[in-house]
PDB file of C-alpha atoms and ligand atoms in Angstrom:
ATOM      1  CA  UNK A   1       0.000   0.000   0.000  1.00 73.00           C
ATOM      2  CA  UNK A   2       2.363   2.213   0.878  1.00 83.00           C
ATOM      3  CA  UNK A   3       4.963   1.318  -2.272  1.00 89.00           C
ATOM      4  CA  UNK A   4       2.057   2.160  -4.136  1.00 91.00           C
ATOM      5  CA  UNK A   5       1.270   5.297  -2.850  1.00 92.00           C
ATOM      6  CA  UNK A   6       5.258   6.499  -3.211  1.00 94.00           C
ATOM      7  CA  UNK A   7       5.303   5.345  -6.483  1.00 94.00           C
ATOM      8  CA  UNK A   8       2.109   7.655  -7.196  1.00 95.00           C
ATOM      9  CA  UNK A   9       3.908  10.946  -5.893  1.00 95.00           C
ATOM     10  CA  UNK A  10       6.924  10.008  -7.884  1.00 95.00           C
ATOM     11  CA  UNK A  11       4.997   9.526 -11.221  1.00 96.00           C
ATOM     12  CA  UNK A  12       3.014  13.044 -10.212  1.00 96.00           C
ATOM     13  CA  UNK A  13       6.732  14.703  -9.901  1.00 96.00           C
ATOM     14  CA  UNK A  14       8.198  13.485 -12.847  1.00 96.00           C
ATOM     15  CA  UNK A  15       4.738  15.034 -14.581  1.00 96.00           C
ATOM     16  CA  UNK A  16       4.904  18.154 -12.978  1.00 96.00           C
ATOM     17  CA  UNK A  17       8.990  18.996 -13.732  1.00 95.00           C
ATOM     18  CA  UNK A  18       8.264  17.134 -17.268  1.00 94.00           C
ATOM     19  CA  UNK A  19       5.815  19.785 -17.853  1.00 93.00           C
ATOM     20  CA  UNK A  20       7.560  22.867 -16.645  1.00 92.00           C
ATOM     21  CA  UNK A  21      10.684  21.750 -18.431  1.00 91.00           C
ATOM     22  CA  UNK A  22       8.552  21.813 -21.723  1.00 89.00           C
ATOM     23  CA  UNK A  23       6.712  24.902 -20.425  1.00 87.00           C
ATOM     24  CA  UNK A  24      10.594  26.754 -20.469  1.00 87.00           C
ATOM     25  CA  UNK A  25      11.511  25.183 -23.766  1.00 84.00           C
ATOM     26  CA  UNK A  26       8.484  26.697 -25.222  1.00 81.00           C
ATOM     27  CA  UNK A  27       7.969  29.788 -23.460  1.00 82.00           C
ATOM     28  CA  UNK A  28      10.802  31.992 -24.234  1.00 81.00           C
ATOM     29  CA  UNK A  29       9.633  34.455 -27.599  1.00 79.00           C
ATOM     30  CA  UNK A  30       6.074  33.238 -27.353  1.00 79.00           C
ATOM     31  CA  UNK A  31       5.222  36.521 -26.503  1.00 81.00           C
ATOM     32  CA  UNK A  32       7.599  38.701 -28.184  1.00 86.00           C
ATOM     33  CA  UNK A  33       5.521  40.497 -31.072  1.00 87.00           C
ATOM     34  CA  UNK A  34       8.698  40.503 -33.296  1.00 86.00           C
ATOM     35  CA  UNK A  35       8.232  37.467 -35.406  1.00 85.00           C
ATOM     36  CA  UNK A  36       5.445  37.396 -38.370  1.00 88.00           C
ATOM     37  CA  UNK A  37       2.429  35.028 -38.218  1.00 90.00           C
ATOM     38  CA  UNK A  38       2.544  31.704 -40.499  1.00 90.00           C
ATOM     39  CA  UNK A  39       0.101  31.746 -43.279  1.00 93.00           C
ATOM     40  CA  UNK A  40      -1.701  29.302 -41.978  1.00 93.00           C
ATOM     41  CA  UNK A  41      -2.679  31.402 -38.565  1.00 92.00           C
ATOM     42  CA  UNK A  42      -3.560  34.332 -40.836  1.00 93.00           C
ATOM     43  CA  UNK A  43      -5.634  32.472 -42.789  1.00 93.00           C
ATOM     44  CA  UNK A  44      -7.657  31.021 -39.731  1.00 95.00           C
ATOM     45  CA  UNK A  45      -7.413  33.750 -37.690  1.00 94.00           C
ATOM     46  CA  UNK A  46      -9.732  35.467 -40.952  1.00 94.00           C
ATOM     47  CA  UNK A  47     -11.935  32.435 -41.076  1.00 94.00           C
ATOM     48  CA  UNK A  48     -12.892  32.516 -37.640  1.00 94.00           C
ATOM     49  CA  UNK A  49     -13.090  36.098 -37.228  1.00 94.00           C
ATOM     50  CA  UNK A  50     -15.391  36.079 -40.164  1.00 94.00           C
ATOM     51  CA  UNK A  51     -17.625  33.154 -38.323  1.00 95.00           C
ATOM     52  CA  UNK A  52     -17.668  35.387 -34.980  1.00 94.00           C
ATOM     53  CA  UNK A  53     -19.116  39.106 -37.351  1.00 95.00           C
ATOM     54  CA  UNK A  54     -22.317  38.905 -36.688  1.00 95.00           C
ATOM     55  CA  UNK A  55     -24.227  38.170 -39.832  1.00 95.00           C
ATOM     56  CA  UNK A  56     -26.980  40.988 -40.213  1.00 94.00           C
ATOM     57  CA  UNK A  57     -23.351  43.379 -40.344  1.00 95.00           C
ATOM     58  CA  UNK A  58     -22.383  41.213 -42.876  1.00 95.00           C
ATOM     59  CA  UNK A  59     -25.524  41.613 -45.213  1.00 95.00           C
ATOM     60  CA  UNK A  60     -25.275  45.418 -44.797  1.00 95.00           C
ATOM     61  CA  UNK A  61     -24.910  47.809 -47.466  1.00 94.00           C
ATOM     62  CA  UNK A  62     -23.102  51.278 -46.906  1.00 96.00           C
ATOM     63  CA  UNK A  63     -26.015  53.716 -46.144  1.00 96.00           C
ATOM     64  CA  UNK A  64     -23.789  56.610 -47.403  1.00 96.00           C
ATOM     65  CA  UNK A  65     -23.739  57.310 -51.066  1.00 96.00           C
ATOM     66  CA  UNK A  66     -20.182  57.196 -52.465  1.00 96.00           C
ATOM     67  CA  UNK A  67     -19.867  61.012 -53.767  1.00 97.00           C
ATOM     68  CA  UNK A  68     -16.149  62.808 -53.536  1.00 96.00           C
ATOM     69  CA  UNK A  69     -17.410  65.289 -50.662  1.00 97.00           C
ATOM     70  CA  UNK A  70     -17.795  61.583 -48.267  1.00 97.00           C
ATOM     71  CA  UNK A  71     -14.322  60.761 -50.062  1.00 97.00           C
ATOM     72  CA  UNK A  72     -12.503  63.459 -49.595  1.00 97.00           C
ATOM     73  CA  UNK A  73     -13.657  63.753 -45.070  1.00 97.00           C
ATOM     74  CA  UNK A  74     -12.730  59.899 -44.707  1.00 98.00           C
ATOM     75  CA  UNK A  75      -9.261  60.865 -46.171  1.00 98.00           C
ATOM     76  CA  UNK A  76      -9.038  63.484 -43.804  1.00 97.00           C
ATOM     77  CA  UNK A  77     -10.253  61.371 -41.138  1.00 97.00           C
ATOM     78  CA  UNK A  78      -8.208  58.363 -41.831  1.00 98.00           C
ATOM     79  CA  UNK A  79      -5.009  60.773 -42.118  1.00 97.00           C
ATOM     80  CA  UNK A  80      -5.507  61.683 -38.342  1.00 96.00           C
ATOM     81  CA  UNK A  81      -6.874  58.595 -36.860  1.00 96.00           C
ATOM     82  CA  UNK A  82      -5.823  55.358 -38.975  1.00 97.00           C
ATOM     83  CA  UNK A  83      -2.554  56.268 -40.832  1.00 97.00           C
ATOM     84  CA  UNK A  84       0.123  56.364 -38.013  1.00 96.00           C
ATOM     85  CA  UNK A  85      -0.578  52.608 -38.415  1.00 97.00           C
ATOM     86  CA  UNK A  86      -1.837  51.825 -41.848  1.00 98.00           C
ATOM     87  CA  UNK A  87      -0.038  54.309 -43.643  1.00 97.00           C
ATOM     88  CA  UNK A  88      -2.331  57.031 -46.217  1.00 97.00           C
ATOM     89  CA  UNK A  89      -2.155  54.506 -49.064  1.00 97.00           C
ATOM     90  CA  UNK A  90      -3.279  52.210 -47.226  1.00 98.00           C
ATOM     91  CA  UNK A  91      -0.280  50.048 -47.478  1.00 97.00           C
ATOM     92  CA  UNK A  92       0.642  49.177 -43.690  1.00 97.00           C
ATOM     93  CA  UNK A  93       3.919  50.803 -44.372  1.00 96.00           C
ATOM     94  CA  UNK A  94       4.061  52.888 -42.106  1.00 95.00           C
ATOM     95  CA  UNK A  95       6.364  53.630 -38.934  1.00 91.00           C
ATOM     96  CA  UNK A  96       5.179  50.825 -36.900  1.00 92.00           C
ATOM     97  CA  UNK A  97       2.874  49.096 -38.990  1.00 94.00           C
ATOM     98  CA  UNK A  98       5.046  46.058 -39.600  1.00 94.00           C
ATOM     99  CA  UNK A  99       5.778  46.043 -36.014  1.00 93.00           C
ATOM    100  CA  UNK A 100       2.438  44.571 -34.951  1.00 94.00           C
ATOM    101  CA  UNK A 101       1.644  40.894 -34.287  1.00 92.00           C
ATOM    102  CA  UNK A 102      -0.201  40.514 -36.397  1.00 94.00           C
ATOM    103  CA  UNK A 103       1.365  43.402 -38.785  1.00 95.00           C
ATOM    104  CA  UNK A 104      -0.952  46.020 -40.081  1.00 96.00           C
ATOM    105  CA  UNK A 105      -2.315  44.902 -43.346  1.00 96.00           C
ATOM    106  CA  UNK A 106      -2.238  45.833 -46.588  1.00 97.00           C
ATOM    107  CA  UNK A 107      -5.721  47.383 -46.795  1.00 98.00           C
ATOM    108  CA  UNK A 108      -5.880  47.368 -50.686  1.00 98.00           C
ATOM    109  CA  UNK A 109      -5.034  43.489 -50.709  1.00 97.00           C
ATOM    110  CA  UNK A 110      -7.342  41.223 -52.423  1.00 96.00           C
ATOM    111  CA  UNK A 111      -8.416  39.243 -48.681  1.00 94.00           C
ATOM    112  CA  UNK A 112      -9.352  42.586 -47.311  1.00 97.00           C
ATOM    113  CA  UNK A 113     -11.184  43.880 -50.849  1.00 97.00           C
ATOM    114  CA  UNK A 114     -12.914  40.550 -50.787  1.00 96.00           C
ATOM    115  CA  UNK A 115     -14.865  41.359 -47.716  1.00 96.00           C
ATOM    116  CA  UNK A 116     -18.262  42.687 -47.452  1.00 96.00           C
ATOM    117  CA  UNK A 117     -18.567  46.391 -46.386  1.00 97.00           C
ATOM    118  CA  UNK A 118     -20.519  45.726 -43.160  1.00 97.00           C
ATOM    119  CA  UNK A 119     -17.667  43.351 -42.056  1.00 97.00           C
ATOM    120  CA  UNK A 120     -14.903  46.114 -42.751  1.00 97.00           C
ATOM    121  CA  UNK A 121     -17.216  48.481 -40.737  1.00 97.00           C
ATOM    122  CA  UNK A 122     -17.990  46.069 -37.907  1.00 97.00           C
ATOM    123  CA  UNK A 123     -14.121  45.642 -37.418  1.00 97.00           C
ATOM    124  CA  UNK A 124     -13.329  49.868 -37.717  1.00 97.00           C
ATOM    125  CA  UNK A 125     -16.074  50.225 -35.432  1.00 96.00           C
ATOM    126  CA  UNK A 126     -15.660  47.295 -32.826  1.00 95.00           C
ATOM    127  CA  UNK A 127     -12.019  46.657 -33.486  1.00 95.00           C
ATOM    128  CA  UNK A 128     -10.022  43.736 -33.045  1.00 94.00           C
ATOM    129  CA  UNK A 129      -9.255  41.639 -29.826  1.00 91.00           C
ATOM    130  CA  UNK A 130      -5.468  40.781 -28.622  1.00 89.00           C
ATOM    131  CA  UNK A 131      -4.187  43.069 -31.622  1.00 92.00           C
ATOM    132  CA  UNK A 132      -3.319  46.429 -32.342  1.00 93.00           C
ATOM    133  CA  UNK A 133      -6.351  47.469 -34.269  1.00 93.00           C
ATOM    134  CA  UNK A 134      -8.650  49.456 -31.696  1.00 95.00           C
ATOM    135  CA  UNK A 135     -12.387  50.138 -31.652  1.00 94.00           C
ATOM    136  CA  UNK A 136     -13.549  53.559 -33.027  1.00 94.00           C
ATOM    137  CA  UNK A 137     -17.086  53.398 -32.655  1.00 92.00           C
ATOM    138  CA  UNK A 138     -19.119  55.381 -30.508  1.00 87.00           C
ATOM    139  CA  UNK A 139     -23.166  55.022 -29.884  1.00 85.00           C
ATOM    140  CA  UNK A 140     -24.920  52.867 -32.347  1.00 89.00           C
ATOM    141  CA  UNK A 141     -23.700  51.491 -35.324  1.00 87.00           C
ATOM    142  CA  UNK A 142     -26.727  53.151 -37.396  1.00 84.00           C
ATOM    143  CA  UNK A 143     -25.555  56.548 -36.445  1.00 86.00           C
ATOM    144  CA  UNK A 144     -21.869  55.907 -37.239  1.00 92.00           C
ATOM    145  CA  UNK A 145     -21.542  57.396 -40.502  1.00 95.00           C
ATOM    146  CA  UNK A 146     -18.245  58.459 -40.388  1.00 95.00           C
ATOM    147  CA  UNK A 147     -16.972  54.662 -40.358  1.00 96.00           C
ATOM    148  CA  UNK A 148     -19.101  53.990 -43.501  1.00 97.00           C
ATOM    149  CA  UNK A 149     -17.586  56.757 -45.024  1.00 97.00           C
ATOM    150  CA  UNK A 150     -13.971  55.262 -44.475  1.00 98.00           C
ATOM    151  CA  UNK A 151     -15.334  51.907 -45.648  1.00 98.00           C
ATOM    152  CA  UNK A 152     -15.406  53.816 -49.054  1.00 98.00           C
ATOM    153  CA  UNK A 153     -12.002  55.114 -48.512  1.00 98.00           C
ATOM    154  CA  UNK A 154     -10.758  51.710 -48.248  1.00 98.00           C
ATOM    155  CA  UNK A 155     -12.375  50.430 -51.559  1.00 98.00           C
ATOM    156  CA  UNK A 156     -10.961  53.609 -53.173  1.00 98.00           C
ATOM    157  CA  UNK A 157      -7.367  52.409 -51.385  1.00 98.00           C
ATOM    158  CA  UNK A 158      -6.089  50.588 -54.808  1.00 97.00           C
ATOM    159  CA  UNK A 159      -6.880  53.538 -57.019  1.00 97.00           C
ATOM    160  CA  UNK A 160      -5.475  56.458 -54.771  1.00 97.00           C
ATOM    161  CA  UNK A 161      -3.930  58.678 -56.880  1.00 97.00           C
ATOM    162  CA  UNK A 162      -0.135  60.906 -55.667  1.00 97.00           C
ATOM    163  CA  UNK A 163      -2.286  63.883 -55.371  1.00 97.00           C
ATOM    164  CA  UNK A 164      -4.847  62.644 -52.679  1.00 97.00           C
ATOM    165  CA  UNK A 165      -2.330  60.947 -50.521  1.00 97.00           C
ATOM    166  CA  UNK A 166       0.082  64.732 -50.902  1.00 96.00           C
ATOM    167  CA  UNK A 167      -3.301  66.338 -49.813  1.00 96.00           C
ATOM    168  CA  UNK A 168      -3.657  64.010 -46.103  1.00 97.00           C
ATOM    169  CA  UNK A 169       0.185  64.492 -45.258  1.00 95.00           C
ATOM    170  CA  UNK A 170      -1.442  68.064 -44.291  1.00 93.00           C
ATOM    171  CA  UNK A 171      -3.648  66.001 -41.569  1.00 95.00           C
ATOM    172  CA  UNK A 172      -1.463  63.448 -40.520  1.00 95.00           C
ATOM    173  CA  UNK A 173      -0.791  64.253 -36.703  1.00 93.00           C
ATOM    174  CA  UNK A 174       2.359  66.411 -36.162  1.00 89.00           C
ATOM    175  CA  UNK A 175       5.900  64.877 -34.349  1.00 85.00           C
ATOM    176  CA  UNK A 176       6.923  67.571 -31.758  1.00 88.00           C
ATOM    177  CA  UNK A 177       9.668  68.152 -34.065  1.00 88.00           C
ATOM    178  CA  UNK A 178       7.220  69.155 -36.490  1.00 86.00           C
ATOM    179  CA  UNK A 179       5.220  71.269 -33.933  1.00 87.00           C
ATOM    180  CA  UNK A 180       7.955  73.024 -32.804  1.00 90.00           C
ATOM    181  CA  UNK A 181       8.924  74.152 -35.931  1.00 89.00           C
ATOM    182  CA  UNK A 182       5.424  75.185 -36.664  1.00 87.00           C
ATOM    183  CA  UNK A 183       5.677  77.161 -33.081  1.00 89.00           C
ATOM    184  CA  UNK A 184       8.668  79.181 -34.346  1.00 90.00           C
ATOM    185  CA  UNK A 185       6.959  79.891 -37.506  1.00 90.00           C
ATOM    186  CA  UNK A 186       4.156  81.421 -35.822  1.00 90.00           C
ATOM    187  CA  UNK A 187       6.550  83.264 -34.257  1.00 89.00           C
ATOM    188  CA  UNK A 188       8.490  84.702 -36.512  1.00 89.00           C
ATOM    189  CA  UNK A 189       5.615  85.331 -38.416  1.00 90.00           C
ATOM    190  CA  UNK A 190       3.782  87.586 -35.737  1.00 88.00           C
ATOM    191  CA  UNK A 191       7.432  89.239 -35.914  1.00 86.00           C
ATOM    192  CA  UNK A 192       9.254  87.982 -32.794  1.00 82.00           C
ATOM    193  CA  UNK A 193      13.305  86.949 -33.117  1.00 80.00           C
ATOM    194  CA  UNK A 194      13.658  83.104 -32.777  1.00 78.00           C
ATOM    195  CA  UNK A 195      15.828  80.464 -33.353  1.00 76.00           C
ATOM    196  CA  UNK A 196      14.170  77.681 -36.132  1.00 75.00           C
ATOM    197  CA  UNK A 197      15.051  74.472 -34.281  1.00 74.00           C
ATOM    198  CA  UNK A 198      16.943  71.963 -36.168  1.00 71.00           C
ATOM    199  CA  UNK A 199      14.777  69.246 -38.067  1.00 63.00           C
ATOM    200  CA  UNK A 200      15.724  65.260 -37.391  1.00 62.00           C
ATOM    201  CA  UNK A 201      14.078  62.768 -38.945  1.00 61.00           C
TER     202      UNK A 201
HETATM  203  C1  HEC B   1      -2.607  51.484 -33.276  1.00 55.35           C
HETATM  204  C2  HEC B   1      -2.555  51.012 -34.629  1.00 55.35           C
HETATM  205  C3  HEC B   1      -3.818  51.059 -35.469  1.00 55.35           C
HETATM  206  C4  HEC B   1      -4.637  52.144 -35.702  1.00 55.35           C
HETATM  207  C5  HEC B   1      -4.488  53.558 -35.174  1.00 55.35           C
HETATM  208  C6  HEC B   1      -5.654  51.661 -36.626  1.00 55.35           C
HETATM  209  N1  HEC B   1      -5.460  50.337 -36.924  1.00 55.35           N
HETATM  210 FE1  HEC B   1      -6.562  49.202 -38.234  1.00 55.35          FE
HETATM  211  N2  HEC B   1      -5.383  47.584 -37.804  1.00 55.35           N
HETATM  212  C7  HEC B   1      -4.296  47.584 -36.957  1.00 55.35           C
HETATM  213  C8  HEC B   1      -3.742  46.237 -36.905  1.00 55.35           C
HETATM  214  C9  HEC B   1      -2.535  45.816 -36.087  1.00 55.35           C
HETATM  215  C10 HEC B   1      -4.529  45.445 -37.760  1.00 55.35           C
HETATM  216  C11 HEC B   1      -4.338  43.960 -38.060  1.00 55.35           C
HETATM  217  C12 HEC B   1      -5.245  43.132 -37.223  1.00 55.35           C
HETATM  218  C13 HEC B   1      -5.329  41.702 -37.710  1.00 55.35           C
HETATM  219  O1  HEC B   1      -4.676  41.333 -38.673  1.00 55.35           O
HETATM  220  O2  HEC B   1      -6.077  40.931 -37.087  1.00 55.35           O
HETATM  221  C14 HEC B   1      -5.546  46.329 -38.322  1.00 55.35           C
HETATM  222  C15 HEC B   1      -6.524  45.919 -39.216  1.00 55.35           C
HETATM  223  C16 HEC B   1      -7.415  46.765 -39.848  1.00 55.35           C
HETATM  224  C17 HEC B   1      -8.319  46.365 -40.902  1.00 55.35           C
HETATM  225  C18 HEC B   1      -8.351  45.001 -41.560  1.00 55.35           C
HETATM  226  C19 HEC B   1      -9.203  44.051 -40.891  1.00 55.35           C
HETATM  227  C20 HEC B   1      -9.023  42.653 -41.388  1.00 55.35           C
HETATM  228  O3  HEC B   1     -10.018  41.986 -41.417  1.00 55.35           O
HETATM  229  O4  HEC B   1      -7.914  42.211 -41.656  1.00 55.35           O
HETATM  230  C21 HEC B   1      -9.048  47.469 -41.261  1.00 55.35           C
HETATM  231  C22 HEC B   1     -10.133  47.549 -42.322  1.00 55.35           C
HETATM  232  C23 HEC B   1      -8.598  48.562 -40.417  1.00 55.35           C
HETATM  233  N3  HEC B   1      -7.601  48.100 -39.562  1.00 55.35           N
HETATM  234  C24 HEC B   1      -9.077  49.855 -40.493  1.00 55.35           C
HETATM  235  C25 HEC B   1      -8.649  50.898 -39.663  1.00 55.35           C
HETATM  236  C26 HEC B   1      -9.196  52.237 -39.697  1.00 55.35           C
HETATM  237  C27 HEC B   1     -10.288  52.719 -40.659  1.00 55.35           C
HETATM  238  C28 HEC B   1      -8.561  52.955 -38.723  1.00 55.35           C
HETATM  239  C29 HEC B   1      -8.791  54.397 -38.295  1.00 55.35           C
HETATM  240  C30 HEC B   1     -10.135  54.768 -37.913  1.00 55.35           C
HETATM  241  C31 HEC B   1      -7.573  52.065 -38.112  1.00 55.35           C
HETATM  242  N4  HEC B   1      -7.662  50.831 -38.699  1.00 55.35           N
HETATM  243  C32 HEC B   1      -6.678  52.455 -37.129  1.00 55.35           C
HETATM  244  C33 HEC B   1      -3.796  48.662 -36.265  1.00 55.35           C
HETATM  245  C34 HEC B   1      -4.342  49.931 -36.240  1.00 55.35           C
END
């Protein structure tokens, strides 16, 4: 009886320091956002996310009509809030877009065209968990016109021309080296002596 029993807590031992043994082995990096996702996990991780959009956003249409005025404030808007990560083409290539695990996506890709408008507005407007893409929506979805309109925007994303990307640098959000060469501007402009700090990029 008691052989038994010692044999038991042996067995349980060898589980428990076979386990954290494997645990170590495995752990280290697992969390380290540096490495890029196989294709197979990005391919899933769509497939399931797809499953989990509920599927009256899916049958949605955009209740904005497309018209260049709608264009031209999702630019605007996306210049302020979305391109520090996506980039104003759209291309992900942006400071720390490929920094992300997942990376920021290409947003003129074919998987991301292929989607149905209400499930590119359910993900601006509800985001998307254990990644870097936040939630923008406020209220209720039926008032939230302004994501519709960037739905557009991100149709329009594979025919944006050099002039409409020039035109959102003007809204991207300023580095303090930017701002505080716009402060010495003003400065000089309203006729005070300053210095022009130095610009690093
Ligand atoms: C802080 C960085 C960040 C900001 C700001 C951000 N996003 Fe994202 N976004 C991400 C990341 C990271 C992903 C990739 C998530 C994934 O692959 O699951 C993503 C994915 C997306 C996708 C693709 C969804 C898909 O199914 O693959 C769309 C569309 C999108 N973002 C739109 C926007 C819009 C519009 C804004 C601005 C209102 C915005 N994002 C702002 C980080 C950001």
């Amino acid at each position: 009886m008691f052989r038994r029993i010692k044999i038991f807590f042996i067995i349980v031992l060898l589980i428990l320091v076979g386990s954290t043994l494997v645990a170590l082995w495995l752990l280290p990096g697992t969390f380290s956002a540096k490495s890029t996702p196989p294709e197979w996990e990005v391919k899933a991780a769509r497939f399931i996310r797809h499953l989990a959009t509920p599927s009256h956003f899916l049958k949605m249409t955009n209740p904005v009509p497309y018209s260049s005025e709608a264009l031209r404030e999702a630019r605007h808007h996306f210049a302020d809030h979305c391109a520090t990560c996506h980039a104003n083409d759209g291309s992900g290539k942006s400071h720390m877009g490929p920094n992300f695990y997942p990376p920021v996506p290409d947003l003129r890709a074919p998987a991301i065209q292929a989607m149905a408008d209400g499930e590119l507005f359910y993900v601006i407007h509800y985001g998307i968990r254990f990644t870097g893409m936040p939630a923008w929506g406020k209220g209720q979805p039926e008032e939230d016109l302004d994501s519709w309109k960037l739905v557009h925007l991100i149709r329009h994303f594979p025919d944006i021309t050099p002039e409409e990307i020039a035109e959102m640098k003007q809204y991207n959000p300023l580095t303090r080296a930017e701002r505080e060469q716009q402060e010495a501007l003003d400065q000089f402009l309203s006729g005070e002596d300053v210095v022009f700090p130095e610009h690093h990029h």
